[in-house]
CSV table of C-alpha atoms in Angstrom, one decimal:
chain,number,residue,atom,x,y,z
A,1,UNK,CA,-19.5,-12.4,2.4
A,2,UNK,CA,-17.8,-9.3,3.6
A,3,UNK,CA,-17.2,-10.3,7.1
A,4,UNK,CA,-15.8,-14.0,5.4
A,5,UNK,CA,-13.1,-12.1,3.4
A,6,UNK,CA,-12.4,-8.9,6.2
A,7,UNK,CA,-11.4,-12.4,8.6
A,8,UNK,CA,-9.2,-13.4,6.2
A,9,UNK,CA,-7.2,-9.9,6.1
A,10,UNK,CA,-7.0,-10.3,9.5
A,11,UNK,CA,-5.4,-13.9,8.9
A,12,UNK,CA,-2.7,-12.2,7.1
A,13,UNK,CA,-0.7,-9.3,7.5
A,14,UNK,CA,-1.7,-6.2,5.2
A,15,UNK,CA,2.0,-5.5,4.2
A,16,UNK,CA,2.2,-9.2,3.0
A,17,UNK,CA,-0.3,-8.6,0.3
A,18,UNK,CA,0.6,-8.6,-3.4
A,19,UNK,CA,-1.2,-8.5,-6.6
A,20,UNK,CA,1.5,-10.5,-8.7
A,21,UNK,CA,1.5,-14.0,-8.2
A,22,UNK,CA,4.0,-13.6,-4.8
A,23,UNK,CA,0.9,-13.2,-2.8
A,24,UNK,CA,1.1,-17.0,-2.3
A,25,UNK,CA,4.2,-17.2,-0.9
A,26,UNK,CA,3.6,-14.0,1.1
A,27,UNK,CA,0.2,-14.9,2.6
A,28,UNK,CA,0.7,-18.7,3.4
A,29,UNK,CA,0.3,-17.8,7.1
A,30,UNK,CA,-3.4,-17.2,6.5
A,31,UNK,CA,-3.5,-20.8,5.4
A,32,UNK,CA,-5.3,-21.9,8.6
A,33,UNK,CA,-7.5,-19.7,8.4
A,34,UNK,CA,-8.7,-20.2,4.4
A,35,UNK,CA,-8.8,-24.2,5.7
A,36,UNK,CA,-11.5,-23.3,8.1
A,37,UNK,CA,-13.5,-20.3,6.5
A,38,UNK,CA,-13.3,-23.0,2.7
A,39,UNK,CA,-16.5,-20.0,1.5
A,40,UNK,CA,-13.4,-17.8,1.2
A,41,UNK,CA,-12.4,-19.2,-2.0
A,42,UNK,CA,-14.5,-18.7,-4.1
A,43,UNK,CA,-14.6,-14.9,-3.1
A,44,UNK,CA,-10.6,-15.1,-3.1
A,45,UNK,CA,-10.3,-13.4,-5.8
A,46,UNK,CA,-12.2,-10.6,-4.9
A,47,UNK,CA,-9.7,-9.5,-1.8
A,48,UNK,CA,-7.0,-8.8,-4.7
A,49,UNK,CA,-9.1,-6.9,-6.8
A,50,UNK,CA,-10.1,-3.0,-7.0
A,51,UNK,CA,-12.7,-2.1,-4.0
A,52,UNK,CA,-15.0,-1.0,-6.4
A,53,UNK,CA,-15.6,-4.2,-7.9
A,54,UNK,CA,-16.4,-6.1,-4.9
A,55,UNK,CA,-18.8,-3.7,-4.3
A,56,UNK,CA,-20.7,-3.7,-7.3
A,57,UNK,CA,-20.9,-7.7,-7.3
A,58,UNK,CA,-22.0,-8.1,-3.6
A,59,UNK,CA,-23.4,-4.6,-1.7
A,60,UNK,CA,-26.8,-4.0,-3.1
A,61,UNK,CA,-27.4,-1.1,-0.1
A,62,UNK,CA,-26.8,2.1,-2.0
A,63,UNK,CA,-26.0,4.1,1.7
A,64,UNK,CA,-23.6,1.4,2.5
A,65,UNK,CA,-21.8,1.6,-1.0
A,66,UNK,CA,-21.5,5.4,-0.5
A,67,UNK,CA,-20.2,4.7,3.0
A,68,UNK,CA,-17.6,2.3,2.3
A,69,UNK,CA,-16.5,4.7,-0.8
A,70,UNK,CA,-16.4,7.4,1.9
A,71,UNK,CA,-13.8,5.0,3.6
A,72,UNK,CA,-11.3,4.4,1.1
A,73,UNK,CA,-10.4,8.6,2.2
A,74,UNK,CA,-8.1,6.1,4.4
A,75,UNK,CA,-6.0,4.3,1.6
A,76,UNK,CA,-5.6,8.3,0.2
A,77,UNK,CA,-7.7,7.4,-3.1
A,78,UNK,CA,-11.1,6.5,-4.4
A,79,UNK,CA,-12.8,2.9,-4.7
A,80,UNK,CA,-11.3,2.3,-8.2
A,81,UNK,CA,-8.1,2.4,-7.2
A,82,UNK,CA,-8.3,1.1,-3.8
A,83,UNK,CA,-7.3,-3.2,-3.0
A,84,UNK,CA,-10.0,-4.4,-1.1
A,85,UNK,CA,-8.0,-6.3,1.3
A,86,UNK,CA,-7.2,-3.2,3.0
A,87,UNK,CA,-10.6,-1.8,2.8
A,88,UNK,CA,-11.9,-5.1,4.3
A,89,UNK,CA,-9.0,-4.6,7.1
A,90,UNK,CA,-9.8,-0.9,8.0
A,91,UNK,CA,-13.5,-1.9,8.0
A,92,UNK,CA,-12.8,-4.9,10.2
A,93,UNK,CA,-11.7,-2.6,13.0
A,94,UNK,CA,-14.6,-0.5,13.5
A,95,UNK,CA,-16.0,-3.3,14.8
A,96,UNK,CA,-13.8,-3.9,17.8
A,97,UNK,CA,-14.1,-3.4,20.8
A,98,UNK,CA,-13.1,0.2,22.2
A,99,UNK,CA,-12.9,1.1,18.4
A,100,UNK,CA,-13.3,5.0,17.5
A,101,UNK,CA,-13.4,7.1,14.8
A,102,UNK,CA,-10.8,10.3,14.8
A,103,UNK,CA,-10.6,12.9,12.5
A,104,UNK,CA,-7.1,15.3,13.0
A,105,UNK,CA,-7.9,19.4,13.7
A,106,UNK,CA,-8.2,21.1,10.7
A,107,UNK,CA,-9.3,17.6,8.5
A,108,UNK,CA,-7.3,14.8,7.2
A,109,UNK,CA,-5.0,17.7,4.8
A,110,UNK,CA,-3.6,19.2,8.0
A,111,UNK,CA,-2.0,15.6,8.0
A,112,UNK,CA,0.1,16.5,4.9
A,113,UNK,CA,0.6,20.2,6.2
A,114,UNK,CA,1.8,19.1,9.6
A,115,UNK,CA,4.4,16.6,8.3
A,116,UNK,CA,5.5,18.9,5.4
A,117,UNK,CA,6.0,21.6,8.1
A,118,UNK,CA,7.9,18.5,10.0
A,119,UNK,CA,10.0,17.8,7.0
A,120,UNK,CA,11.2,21.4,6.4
A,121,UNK,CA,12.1,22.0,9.7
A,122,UNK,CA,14.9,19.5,9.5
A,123,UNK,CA,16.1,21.0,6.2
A,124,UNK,CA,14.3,19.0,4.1
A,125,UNK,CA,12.1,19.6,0.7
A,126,UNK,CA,8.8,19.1,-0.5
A,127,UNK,CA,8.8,18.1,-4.3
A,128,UNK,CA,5.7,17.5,-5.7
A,129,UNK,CA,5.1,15.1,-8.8
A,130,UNK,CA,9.0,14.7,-8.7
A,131,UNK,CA,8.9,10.9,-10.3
A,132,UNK,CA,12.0,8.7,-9.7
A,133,UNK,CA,13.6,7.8,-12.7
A,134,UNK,CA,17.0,6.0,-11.4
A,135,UNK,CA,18.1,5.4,-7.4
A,136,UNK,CA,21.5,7.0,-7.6
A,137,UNK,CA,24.3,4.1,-6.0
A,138,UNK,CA,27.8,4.8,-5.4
A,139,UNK,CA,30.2,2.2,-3.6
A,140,UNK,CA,27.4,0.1,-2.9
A,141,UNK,CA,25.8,2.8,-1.3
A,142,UNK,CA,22.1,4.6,-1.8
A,143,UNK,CA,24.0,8.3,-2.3
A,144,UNK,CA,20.5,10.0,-4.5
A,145,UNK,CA,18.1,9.7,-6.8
A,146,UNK,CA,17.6,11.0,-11.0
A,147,UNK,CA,13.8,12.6,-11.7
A,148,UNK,CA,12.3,11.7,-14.8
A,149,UNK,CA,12.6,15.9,-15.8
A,150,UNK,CA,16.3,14.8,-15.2
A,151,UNK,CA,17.1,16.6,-12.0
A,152,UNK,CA,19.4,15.1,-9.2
A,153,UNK,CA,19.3,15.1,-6.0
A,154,UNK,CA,21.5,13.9,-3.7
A,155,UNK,CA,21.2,12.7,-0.2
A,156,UNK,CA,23.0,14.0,2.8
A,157,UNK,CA,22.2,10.4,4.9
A,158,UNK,CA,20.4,8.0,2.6
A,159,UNK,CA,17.5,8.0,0.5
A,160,UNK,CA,14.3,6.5,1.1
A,161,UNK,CA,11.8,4.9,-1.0
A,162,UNK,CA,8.3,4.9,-0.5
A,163,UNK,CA,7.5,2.2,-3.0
A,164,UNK,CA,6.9,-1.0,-2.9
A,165,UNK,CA,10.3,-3.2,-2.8
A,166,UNK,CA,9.5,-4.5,-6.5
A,167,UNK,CA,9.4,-1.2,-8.0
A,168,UNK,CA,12.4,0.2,-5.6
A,169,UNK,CA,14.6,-2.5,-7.2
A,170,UNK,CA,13.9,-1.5,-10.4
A,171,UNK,CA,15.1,2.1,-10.2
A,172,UNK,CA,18.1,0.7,-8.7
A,173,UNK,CA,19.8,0.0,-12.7
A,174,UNK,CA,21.1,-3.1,-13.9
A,175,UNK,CA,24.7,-3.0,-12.5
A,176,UNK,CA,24.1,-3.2,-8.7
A,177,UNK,CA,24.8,-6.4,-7.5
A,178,UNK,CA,21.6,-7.9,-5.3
A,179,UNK,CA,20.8,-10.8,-3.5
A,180,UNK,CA,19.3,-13.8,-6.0
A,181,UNK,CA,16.0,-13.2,-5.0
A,182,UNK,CA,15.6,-10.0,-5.2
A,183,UNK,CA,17.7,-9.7,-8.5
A,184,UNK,CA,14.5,-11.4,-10.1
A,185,UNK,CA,12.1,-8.3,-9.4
A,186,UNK,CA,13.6,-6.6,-11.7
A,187,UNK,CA,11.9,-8.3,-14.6
């Protein structure tokens, strides 16, 4: 059943998944392959769900649970907060060919350390826990952001959101003019 619904990720593109009801315009490229795999749907469902539980309702394996829990180190938290899909998609891969397993010097942190150290180089700041309340927009123009503790900061070149377009349109505030479409992710 795993191998069924890791295809299906493959069908799709990762960055096309949702969990709001978008994902079907979003994922109708993986149509042809949901025509010819028809077991996926009932198991559907699962993809969009939290990795932890698919796991419960299909691996029975207790090493095999604690190895695919292992993996979700990938998405950067645990199975309950981890979207299958890209569980089943990172999964999928060690199977290729040529596939190999790489771990950075110093462990997956040094990751972090290496592009802070990267970030500060070029003048730039670390702030940790520094939630977004408002995308700061002047002339049409991206020009900073408001923190929830009320702090500014402004940007030199742009700012850049990390979040998902829905929720990067909402910090935007209700004045700035947007395309039709996108207006509507704001509700």
């Amino acid at each position: 059943r795993l191998k069924t619904l890791g295809g299906s990720t493959t069908a799709v593109s990762l960055l096309n998944l949702r969990q709001d009801a978008g994902f079907l315009a979003t994922t109708a490229g993986s149509l042809p392959f949901v025509l010819t795999h028809p077991d996926v749907f009932a198991d559907l469902p699962l993809t969009f769900d939290s990795l932890h539980k698919t796991v419960d309702e299909i691996v029975t394996v207790p090493f095999l649970r604690n190895f695919i829990d292992t993996m979700c180190i990938f998405c950067g938290f645990p199975a309950k907060g981890a979207m299958t899909a890209h569980m089943l998609y990172i999964l999928e891969r060690f199977f290729e060919e040529s596939a190999c397993y790489a771990v950075p010097i110093g462990g997956t942190c040094e990751m972090g350390n290496t592009l802070q150290r990267g970030l500060e180089k070029f003048g730039g700041k670390l702030q940790l826990n520094a939630h977004v309340d408002e995308i700061l927009v002047e002339d049409g123009r991206a020009v900073g952001v408001r923190l929830k503790n009320g702090n500014v900061v402004t940007a030199r070149k742009a700012v850049v959101s990390n979040a998902t377009p829905f929720d990067t349109v909402k910090m935007l505030g209700e004045e700035q003019e947007l395309p039709k479409g996108v207006a509507k992710w704001r509700s």
